[in-house]
Coordinates of C-alpha atoms in Angstrom, one line a residue:
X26 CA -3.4 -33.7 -28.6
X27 CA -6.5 -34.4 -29.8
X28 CA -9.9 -31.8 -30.5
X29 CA -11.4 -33.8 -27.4
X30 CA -9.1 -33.8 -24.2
X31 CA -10.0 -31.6 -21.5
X32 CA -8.3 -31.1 -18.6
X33 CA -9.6 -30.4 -15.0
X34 CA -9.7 -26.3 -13.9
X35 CA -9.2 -27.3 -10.5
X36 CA -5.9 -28.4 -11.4
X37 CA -4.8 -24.9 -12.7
X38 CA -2.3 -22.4 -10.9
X39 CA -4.4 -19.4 -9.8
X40 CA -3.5 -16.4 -8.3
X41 CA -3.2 -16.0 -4.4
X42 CA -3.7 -11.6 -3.5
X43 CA -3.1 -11.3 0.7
X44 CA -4.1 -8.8 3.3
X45 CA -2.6 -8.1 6.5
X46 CA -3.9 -5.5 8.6
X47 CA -0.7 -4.4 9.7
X48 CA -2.0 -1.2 12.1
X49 CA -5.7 -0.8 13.7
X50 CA -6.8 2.1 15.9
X51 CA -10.0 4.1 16.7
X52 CA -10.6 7.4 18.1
X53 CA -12.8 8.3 21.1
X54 CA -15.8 9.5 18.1
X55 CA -16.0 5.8 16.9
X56 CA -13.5 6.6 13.5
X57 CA -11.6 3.4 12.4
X58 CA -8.5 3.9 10.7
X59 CA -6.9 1.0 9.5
X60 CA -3.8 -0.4 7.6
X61 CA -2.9 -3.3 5.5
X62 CA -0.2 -4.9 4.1
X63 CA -1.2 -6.1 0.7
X64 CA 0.2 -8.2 -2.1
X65 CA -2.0 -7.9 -5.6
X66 CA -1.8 -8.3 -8.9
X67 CA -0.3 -5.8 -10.7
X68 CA -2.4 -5.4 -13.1
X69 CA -5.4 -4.5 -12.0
X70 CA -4.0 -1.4 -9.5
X71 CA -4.6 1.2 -11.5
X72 CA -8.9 0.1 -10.8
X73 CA -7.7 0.2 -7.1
X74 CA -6.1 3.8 -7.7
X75 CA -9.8 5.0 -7.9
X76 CA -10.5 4.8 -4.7
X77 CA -9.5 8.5 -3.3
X78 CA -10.4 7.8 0.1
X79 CA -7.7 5.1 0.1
X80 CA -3.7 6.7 1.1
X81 CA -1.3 4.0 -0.7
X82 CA 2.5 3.3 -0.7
X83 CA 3.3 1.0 -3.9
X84 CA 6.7 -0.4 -4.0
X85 CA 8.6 1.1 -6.9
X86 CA 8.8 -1.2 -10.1
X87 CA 11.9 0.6 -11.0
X88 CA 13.7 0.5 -8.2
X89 CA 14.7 -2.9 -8.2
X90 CA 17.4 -4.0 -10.4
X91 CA 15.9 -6.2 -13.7
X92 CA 17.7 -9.5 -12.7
X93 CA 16.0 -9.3 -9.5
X94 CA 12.7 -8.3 -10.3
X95 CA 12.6 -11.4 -13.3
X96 CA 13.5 -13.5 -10.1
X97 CA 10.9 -12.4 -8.1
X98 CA 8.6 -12.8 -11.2
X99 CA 9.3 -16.2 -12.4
X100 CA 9.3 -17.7 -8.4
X101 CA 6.0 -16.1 -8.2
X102 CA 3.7 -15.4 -11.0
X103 CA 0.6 -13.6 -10.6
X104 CA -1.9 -15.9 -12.5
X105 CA -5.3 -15.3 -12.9
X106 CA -7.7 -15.9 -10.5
X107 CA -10.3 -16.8 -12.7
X108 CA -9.9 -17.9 -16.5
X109 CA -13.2 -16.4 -17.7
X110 CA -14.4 -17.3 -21.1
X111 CA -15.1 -14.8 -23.8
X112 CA -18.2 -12.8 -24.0
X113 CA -19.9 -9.3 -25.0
X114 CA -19.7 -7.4 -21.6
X115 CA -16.8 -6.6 -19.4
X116 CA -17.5 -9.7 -16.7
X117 CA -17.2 -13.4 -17.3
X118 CA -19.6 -16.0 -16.3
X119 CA -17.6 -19.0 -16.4
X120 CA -14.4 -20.5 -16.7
X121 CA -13.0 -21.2 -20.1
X122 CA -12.2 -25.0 -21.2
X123 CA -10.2 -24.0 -24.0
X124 CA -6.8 -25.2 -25.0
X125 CA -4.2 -22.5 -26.7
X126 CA -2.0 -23.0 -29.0
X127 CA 1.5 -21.5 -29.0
X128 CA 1.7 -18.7 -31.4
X129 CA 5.5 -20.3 -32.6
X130 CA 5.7 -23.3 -31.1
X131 CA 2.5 -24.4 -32.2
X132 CA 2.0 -26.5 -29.2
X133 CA -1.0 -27.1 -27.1
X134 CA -1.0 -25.4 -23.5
X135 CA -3.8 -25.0 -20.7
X136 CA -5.0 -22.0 -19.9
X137 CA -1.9 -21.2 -17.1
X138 CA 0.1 -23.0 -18.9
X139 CA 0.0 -20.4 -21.6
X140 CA 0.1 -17.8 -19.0
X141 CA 3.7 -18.8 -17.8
X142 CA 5.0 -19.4 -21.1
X143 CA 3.9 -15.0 -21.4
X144 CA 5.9 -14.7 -18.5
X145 CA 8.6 -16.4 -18.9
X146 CA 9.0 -14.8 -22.9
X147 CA 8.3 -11.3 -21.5
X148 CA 11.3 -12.5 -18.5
X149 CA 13.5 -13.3 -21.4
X150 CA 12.8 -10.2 -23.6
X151 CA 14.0 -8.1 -20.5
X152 CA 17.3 -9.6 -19.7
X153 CA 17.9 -9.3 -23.4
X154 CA 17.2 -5.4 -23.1
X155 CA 19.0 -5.4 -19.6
X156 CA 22.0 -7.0 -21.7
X157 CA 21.5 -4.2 -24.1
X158 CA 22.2 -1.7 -21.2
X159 CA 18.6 -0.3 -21.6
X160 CA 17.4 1.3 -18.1
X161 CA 15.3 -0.7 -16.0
X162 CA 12.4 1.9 -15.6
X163 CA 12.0 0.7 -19.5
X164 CA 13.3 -3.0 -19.2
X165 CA 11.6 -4.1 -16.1
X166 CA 7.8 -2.7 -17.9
X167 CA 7.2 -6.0 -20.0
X168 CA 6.9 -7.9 -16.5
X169 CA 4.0 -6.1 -15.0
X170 CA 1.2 -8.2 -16.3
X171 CA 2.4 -10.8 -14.4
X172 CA 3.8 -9.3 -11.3
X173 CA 2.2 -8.9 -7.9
X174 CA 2.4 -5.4 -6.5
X175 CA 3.4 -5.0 -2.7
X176 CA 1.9 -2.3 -1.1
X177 CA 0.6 -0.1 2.1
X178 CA -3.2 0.7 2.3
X179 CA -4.6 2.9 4.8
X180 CA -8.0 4.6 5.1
X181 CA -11.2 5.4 7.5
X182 CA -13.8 4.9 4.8
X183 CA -14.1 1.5 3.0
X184 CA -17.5 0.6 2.7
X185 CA -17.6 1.8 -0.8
X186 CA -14.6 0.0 -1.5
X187 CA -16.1 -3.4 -0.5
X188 CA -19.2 -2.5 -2.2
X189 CA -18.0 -2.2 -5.6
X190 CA -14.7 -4.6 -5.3
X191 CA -16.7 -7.2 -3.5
X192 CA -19.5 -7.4 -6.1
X193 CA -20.0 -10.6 -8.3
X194 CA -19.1 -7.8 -11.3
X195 CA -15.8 -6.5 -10.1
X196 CA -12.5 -8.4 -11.6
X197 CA -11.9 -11.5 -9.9
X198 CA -8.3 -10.4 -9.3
X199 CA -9.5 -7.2 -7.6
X200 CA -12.2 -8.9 -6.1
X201 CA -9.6 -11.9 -4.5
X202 CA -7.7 -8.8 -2.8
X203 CA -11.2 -6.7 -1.7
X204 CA -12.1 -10.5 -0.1
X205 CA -8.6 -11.0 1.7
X206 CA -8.4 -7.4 2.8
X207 CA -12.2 -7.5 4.4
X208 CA -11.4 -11.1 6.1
X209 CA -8.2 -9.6 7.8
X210 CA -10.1 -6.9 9.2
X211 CA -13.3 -9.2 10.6
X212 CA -10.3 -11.4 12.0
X213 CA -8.8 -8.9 13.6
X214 CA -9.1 -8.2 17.3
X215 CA -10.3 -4.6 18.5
X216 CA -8.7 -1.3 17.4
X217 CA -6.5 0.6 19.9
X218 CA -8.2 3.4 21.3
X219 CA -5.8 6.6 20.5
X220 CA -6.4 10.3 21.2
X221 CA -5.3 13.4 20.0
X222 CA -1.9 13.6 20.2
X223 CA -1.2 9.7 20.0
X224 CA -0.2 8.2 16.9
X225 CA -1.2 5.7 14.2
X226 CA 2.1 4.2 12.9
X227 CA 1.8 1.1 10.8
X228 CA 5.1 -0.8 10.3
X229 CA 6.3 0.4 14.1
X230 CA 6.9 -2.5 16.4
X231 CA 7.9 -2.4 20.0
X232 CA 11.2 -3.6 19.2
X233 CA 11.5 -0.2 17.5
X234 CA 10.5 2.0 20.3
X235 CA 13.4 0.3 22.7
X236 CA 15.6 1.0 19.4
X237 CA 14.4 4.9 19.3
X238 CA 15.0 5.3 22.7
X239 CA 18.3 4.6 22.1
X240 CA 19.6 6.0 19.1
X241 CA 18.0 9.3 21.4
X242 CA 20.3 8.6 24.5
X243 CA 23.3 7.7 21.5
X244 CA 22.3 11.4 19.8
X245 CA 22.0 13.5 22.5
X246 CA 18.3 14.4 20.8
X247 CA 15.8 15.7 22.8
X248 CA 13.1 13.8 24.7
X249 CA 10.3 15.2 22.9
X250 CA 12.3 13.9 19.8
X251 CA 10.7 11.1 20.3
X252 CA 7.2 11.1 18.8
X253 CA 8.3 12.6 15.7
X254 CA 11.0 9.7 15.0
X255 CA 8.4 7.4 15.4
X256 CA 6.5 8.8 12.8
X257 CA 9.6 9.1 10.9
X258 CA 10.5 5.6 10.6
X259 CA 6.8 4.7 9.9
X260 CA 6.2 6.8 7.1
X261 CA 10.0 5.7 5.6
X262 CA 8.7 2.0 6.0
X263 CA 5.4 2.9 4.1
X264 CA 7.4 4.3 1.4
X265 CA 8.9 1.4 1.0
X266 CA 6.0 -0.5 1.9
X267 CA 7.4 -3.2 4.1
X268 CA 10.5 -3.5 7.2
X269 CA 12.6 -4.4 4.2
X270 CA 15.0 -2.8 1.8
X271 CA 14.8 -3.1 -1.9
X272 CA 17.8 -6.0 -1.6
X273 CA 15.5 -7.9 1.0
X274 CA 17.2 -6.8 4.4
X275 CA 15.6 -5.2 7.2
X276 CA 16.1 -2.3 7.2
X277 CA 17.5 -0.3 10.7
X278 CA 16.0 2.6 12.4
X279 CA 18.9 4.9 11.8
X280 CA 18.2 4.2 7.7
X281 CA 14.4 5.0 8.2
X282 CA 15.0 8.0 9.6
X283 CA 17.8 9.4 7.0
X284 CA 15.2 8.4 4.3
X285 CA 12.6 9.8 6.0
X286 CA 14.6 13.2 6.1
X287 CA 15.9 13.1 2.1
X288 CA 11.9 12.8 1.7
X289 CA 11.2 15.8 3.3
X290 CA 13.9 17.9 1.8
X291 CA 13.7 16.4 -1.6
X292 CA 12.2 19.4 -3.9
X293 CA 9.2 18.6 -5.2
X294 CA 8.7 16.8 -1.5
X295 CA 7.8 13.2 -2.0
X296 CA 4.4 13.7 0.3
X297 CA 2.2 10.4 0.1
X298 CA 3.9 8.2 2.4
X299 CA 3.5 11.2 5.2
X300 CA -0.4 10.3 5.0
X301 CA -0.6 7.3 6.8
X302 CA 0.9 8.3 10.2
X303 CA -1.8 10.1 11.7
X304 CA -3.4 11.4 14.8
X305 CA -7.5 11.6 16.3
X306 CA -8.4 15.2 15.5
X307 CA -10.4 16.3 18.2
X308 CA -14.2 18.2 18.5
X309 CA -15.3 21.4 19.8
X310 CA -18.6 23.2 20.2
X311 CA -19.4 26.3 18.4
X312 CA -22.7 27.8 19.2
X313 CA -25.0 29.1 16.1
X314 CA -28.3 31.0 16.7
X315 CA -31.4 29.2 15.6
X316 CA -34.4 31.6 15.6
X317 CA -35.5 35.3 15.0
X318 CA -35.3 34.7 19.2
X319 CA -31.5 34.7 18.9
X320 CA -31.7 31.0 21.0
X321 CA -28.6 29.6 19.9
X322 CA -27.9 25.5 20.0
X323 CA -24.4 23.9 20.4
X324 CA -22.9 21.7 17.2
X325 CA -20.1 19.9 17.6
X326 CA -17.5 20.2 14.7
X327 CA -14.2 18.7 14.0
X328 CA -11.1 21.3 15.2
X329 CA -9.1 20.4 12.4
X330 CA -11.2 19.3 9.3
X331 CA -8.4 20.5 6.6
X332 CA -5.7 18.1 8.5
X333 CA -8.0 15.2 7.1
X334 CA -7.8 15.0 3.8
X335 CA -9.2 11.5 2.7
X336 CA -9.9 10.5 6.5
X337 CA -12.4 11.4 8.7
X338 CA -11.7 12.1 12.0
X339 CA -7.7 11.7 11.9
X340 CA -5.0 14.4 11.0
X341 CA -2.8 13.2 8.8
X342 CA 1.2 14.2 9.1
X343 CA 1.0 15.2 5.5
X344 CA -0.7 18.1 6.5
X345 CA 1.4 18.7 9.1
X346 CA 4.5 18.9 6.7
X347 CA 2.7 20.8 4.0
X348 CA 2.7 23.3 6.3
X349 CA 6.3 23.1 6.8
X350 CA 5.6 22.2 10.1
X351 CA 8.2 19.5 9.5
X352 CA 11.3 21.3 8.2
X353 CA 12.9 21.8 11.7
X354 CA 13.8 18.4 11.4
X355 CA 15.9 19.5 8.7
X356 CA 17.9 21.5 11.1
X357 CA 20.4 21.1 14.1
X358 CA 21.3 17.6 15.4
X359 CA 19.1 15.3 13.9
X360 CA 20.1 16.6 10.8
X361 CA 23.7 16.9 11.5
X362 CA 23.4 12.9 12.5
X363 CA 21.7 11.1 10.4
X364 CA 20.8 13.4 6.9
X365 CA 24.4 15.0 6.5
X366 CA 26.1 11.8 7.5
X367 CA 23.6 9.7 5.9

């Protein structure tokens, strides 16, 4: 190949991060809590980690088997978004036109060339450790670079998130996924109005509340049961971060809820996914005096600001469990179906 050839950037694979907003619901004060299902690259998520107000559900890079994940890797590799060309700072201004050489095969590659010929050795040095009978908490690592993460994203407060993700500055990679997530919410149509006592459950469908109903009459639970197992099987689908099981199958409403339960019991108590069901708090109206004359004036103040957290204006049901408000769910028929048997 000669010093001269180019080739066309247009042409290049690039990266494709998505946003669905999976759950969208407001409270009668005006606070917007909202969910998405997202699919970025993994490399850049410990920058999204940084965002506190954020409640996330990552899917577990070791708990899929190494043959599988080096499938899901090599169908899919995350490229860059942008092949930015060197320079002193920590943002590039343009594209790089560069060719690289293989460091042993000594051949000439474009720029995404060369990234799938990373992927594709880093693929091969983790069968070889698989083969070795190394664990794949170790042996599925060398992938991440060029993994997508899938993932559950819920929060009230992202207008500092779009600020600094949406910025010509920010990594185009992280930047791709603040753009996709911020276009899913303008086309989305209105939040559901919920109040206190109604629930925010992403990953619930209707299908599953004729499906609750039933596994209720088929129990013998309660009525009342009902609310809770809703939540139940939300937060289980968070955890995993999709309908799906690790091995790709949907999962069932009876396996939500068992996992759901081994989460609660488990000691420490795996709490995170628990933050993204939640419910509107409500307001109330204490009265404080405001002059030497005693005159006191009404302020309206949240009833349950330490059920929060990261939200405002929405309790989340990890404060609920935290208080081992949860643990009778641990007890008596619910348990006796579906942790004991489960």
């Amino acid at each position: 190949m000669s010093d001269t050839a180019t080739f066309d950037l247009s042409t290049l694979q690039r990266g494709k991060p998505t946003a669905r907003l999976i759950a969208s619901s407001i409270n009668e004060q005006g606070n917007w809590v909202r969910t998405f299902s997202v699919k970025g690259h993994l490399m850049i998520l410990p920058e999204s980690n940084t965002h506190r107000t954020d409640s996330k559900s990552i899917q577990s890079g070791r708990a899929v088997p190494t043959v599988t994940l080096r499938e899901r890797m090599l169908s899919d590799i995350a490229y860059p978004v942008y092949y930015g060309k060197n320079r002193p700072g920590m943002s590039a201004i343009e594209e790089t036109t560069e060719w690289v050489r293989h460091p042993f095969t000594g051949a000439m590659l474009r720029p995404d060339e060369a990234w799938k010929a990373m992927a594709e050795m880093n693929a091969a040095w983790c069968e070889a450790l698989t083969d070795a009978k190394w664990h794949k908490q170790l042996s599925n690592r060398p992938m991440a670079p060029f993994l997508y993460y899938h993932g559950t994203i819920t929060a009230t407060e992202r207008d500092n998130y779009y600020g600094l993700r949406r910025h010509a500055d920010a990594q185009p990679e992280i930047r791709a996924l603040a753009d996709a997530m911020w276009e899913a919410e303008q086309s989305a149509p209105p939040p559901k109005l919920l109040r206190p006592g109604e629930w925010h459950t992403p990953w619930v469908e209707d299908v599953d509340y004729e499906t609750i109903h039933a596994c209720i009459l088929k129990y013998g639970l309660p009525s009342e049961a009902f609310t809770m197992l809703v939540n139940l099987v939300s937060a289980a689908r968070c955890a995993r971060s999709s309908y799906s099981t690790f091995d790709g199958r949907r999962s069932t409403v009876e396996s939500d809820i068992t996992l759901c339960l081994k989460l609660i019991k488990s000691d420490p108590v795996h709490s995170s996914p628990f933050e993204h069901p939640c419910t509107p708090d409500s307001k109330k109206t204490v009265w404080i005096a405001s002059d030497v004359n005693c005159e006191a004036e009404g302020e309206e103040v949240w009833c349950h600001p330490e059920d929060h957290r990261n939200y405002k204006g929405w309790r989340q049901l990890r404060a609920f469990l935290e208080r081992s408000e949860l643990n009778y769910l641990l007890e008596g028929t619910l348990a006796e179906q579906f942790l004991l048997e489960g």
